[in-house]
Coordinates of C-alpha atoms in Angstrom, one line a residue:
X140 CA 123.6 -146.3 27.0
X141 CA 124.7 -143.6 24.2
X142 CA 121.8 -141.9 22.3
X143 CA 121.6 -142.7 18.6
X144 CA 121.4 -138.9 18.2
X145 CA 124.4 -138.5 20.5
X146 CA 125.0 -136.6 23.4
X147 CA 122.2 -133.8 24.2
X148 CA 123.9 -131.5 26.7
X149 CA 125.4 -128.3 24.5
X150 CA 129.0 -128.6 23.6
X151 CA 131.1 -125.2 23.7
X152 CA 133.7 -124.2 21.3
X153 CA 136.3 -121.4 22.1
X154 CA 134.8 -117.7 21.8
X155 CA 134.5 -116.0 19.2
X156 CA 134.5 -112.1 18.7
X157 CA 131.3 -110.0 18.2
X158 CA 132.9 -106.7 17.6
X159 CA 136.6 -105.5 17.1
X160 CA 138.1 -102.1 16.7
X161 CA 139.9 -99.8 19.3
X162 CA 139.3 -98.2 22.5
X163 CA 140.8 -94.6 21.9
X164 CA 141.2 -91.7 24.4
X165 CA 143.8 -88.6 23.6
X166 CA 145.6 -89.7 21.3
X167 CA 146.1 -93.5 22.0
X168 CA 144.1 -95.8 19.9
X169 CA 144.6 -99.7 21.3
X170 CA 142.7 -102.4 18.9
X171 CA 140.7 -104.8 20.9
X172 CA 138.1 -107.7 20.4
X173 CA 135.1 -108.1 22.2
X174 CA 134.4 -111.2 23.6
X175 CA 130.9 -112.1 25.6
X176 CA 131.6 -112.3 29.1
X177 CA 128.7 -114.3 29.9
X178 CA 127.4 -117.3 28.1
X179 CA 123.2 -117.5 29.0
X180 CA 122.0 -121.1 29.5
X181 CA 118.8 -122.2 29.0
X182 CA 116.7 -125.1 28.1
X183 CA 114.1 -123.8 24.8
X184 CA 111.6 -126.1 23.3
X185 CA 110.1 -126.2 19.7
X186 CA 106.3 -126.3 19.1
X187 CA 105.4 -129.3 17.0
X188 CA 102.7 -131.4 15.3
X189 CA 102.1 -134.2 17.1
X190 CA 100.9 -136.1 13.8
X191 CA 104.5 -136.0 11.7
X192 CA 106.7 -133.8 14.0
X193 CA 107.0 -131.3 12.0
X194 CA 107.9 -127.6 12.9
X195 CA 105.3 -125.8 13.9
X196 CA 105.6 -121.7 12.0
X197 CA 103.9 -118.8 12.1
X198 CA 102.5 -116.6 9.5
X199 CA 102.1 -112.6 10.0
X200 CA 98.7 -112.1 9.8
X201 CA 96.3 -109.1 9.4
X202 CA 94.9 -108.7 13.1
X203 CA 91.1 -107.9 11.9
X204 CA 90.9 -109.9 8.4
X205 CA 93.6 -112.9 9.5
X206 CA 94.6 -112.7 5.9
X207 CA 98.4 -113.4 5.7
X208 CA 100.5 -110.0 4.9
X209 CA 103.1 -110.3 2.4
X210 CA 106.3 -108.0 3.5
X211 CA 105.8 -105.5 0.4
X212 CA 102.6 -104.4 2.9
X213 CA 104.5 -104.5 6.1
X214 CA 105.1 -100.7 7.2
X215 CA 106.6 -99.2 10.6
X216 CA 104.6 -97.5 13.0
X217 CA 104.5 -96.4 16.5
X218 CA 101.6 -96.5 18.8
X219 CA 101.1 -92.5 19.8
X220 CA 97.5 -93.5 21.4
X221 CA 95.1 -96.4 21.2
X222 CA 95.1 -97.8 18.1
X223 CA 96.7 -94.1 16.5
X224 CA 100.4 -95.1 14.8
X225 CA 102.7 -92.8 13.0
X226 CA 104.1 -94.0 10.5
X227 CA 107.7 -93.8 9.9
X228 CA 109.5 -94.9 6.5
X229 CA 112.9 -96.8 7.7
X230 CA 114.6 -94.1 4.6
X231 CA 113.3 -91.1 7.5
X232 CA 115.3 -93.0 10.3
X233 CA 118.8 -93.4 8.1
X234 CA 120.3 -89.6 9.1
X235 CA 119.7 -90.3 12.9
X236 CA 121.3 -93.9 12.7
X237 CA 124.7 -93.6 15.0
X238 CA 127.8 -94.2 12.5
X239 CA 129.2 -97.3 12.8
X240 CA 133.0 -95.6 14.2
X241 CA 134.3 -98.9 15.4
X242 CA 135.9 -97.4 18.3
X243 CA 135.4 -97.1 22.2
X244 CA 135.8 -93.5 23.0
X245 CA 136.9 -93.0 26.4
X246 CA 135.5 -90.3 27.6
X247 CA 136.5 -89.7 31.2
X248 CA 137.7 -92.1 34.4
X249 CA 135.9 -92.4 37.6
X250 CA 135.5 -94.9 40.6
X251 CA 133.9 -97.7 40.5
X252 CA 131.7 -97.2 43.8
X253 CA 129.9 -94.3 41.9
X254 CA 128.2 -96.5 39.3
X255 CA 125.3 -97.8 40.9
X256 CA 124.8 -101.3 39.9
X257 CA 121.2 -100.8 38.4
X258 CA 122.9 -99.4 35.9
X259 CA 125.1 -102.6 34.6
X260 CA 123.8 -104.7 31.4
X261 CA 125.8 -107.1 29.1
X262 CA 129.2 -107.8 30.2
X263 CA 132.5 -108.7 27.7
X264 CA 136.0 -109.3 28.1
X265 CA 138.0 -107.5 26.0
X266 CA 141.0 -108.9 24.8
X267 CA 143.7 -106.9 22.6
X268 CA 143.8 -107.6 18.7
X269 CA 147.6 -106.9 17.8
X270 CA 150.9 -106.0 20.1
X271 CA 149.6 -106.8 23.5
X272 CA 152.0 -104.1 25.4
X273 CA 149.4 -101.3 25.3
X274 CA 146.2 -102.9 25.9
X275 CA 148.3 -104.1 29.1
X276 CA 149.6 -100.3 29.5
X277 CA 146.2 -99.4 29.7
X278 CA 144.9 -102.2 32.2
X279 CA 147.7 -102.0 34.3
X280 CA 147.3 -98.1 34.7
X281 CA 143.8 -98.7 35.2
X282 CA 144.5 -101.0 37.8
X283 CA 146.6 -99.1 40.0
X284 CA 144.5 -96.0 39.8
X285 CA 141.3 -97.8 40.7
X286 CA 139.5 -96.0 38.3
X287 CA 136.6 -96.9 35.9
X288 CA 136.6 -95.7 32.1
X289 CA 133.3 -94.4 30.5
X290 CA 133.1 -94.2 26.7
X291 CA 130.6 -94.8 23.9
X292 CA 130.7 -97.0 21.0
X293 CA 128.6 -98.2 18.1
X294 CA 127.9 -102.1 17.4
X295 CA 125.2 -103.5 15.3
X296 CA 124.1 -99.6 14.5
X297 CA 123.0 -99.3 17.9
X298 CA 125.1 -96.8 20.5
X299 CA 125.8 -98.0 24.1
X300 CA 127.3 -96.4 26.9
X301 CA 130.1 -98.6 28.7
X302 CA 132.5 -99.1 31.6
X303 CA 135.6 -100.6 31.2
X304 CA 137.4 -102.1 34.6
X305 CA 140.7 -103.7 34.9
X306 CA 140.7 -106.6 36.9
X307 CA 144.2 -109.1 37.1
X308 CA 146.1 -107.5 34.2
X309 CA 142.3 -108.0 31.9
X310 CA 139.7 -105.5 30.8
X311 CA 136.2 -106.3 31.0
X312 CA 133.2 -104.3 29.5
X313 CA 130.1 -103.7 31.1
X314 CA 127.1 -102.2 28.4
X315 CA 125.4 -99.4 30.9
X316 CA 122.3 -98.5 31.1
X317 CA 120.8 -94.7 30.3
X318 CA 119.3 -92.7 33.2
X319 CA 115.8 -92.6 31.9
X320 CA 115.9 -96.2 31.1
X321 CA 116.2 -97.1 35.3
X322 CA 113.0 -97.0 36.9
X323 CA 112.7 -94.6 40.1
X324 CA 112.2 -96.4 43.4
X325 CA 109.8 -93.7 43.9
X326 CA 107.2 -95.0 41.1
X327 CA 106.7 -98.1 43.0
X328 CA 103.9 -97.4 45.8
X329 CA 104.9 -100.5 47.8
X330 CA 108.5 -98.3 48.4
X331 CA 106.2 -95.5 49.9
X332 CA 106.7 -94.9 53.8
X333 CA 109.3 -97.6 54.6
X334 CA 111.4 -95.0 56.8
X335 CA 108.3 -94.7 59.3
X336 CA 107.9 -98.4 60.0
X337 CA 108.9 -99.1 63.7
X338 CA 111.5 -101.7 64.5
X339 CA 113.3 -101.8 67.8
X340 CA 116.6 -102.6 68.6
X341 CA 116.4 -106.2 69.5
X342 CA 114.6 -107.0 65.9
X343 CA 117.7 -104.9 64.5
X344 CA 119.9 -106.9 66.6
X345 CA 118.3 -110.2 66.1
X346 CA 118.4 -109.8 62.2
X347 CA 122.0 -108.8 62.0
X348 CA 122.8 -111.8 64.2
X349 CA 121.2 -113.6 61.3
X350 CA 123.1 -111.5 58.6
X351 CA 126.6 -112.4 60.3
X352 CA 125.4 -116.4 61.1
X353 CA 125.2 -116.6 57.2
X354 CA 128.2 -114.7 56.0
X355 CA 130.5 -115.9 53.7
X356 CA 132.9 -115.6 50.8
X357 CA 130.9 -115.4 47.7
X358 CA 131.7 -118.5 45.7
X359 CA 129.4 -118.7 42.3
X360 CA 130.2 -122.1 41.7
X361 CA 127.8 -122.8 44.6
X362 CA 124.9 -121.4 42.8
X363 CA 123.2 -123.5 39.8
X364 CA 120.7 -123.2 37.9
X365 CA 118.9 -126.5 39.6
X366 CA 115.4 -126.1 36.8
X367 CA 117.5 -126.3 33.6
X368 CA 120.3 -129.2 35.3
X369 CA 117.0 -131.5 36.3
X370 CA 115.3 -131.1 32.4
X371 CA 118.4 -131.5 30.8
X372 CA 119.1 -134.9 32.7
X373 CA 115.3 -135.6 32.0
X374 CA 115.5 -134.8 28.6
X375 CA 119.0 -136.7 28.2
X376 CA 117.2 -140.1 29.8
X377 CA 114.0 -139.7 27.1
X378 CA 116.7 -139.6 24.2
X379 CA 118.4 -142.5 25.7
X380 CA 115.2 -144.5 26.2
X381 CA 115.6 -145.1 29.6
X382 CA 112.3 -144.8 32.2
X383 CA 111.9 -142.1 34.3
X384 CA 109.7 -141.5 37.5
X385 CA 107.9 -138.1 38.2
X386 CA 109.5 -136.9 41.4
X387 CA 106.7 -135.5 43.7
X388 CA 106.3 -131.6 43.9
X389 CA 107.3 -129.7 47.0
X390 CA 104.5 -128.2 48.5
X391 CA 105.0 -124.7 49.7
X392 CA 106.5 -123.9 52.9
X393 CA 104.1 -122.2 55.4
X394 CA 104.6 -118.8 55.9
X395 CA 105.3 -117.6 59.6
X396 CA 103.6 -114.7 60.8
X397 CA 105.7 -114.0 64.1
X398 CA 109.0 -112.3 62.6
X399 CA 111.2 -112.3 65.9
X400 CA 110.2 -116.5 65.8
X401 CA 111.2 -116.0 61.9
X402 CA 114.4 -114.7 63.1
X403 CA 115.6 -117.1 66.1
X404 CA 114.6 -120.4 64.3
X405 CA 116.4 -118.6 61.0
X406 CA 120.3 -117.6 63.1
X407 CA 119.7 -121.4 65.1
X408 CA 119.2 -123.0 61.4
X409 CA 122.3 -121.5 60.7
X410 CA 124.2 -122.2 63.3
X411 CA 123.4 -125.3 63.3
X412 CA 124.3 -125.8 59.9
X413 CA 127.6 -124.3 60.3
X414 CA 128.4 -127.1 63.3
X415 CA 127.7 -129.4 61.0
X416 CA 130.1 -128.7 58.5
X417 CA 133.3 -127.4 60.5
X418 CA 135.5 -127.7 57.6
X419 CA 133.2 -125.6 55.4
X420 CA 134.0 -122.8 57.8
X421 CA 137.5 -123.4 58.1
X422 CA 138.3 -123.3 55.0
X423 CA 136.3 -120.0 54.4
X424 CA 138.4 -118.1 57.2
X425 CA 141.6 -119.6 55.6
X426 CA 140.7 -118.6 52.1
X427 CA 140.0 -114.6 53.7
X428 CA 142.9 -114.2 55.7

């Protein structure tokens, strides 16, 4: 059965661009196109009145009087202390807005093991936007020489810091984040003392039995996002009409104590589960040699 509103799931189109200009360095300029390299999903509800429907809004409000603020009274400010703001007119913030360059400078190459990944945001493909031959130049050098670009560019008047990586002829783009945006392992108490906990070597040994039972080629097809899948097909049956029971909800498993016991049943589980599907396995080790 169709739904008179058709379909629900999402449909796609092809990409579109959110930026072009050109990724310079020297004094070679290539024009690319930024293309997102990841496409979020997620299943978002409206708030609504149950009486007629209708879209629920919201107003901006004055926080002590709850008398609506027109934007003619709306002014910036940032919190210096409880309930102490400066106030900062957006004319005062024009001069230290980045300039809007539309270009990638490429400021120096470096491998790709020294770029902790902590530091990765947004990815994007970039793809070229013209003659092709020296945005493949470019990726193919890249390539070979195993080497990372860093560079800066301005989108949306907002400056990032990027690496750009050559993978299969292609160069994708990876927003990076600053230093003092990543938060130090030492701030975090829990992360205190961890070197002086005693482990001997037959809970080492036992755990990286379990580590090797389990590994793999990474496939990311495998992994899906089971929430969103299971409200979309729920949501998908309420537009269609049809009924729907509540499946029951999985209690929590019981948390074992003993850590060697943790350990054994974990590496026979997997074991196990590898007997069972032989031609899993097989084709693993054919797809690595």
């Amino acid at each position: 059965m169709v739904s008179p509103l058709g379909p629900v799931w999402l449909t796609l189109g092809m990409a579109r661009p959110v930026w072009s200009g050109t990724i310079s360095f020297g004094l070679v300029a290539i024009p690319v196109k930024l293309f997102h390299a990841v496409r979020r999903q997620s299943v978002s509800f409206n708030q609504l009145d149950e009486r007629n429907m209708a879209r629920i809004r919201y107003r901006k409000v004055n926080a002590e009087t709850g008398d609506e603020v027109g934007d003619d009274h709306i002014v910036k400010g940032y919190e210096v202390s409880k309930g102490r703001y400066v106030l900062v007119d957006p004319d005062e913030l024009e001069p230290f807005m980045p300039v809007a360059t539309k270009s990638i400078d490429l400021e120096e190459f470096v491998d790709l093991a020294e770029i902790d990944p902590v530091y990765f945001d947004t990815a994007y493909h970039l793809a070229p936007d013209g003659p092709p031959k020296p945005y493949v130049l470019l990726a193919r050098a890249m390539e070979a020489s195993g080497k990372v670009a860093i560079g800066r560019f301005v989108m949306r008047n907002k400056q990032y810091t990027a690496a750009i990586r050559a993978e299969e002829g292609r160069l994708v783009m990876s927003t990076l984040a600053y230093a003092d945006e990543v938060v130090d392992p030492n701030e975090i108490e829990e992360l205190h003392g961890l070197d002086a906990i005693d482990v001997n070597d037959r809970e080492v040994a036992m755990a990286e039995s379990l580590v090797a039972s389990l590994a793999g080629d990474f496939e990311p097809e495998k992994y899906r996002d089971e929430y969103r899948e299971e409200v979309m097909a729920l949501i998908q049956m309420k537009a269609d009409g049809e009924e729907f029971e509540m499946p029951e909800i999985a209690s929590e498993k019981p948390k074992v104590v003993d850590i060697m016991a943790a350990l054994e049943a974990s590496v026979a589980a997997a074991k196990e589960a590898r007997t069972r599907h032989p031609a899993k396995k097989a084709a693993g080790k054919k797809k690595s040699a």
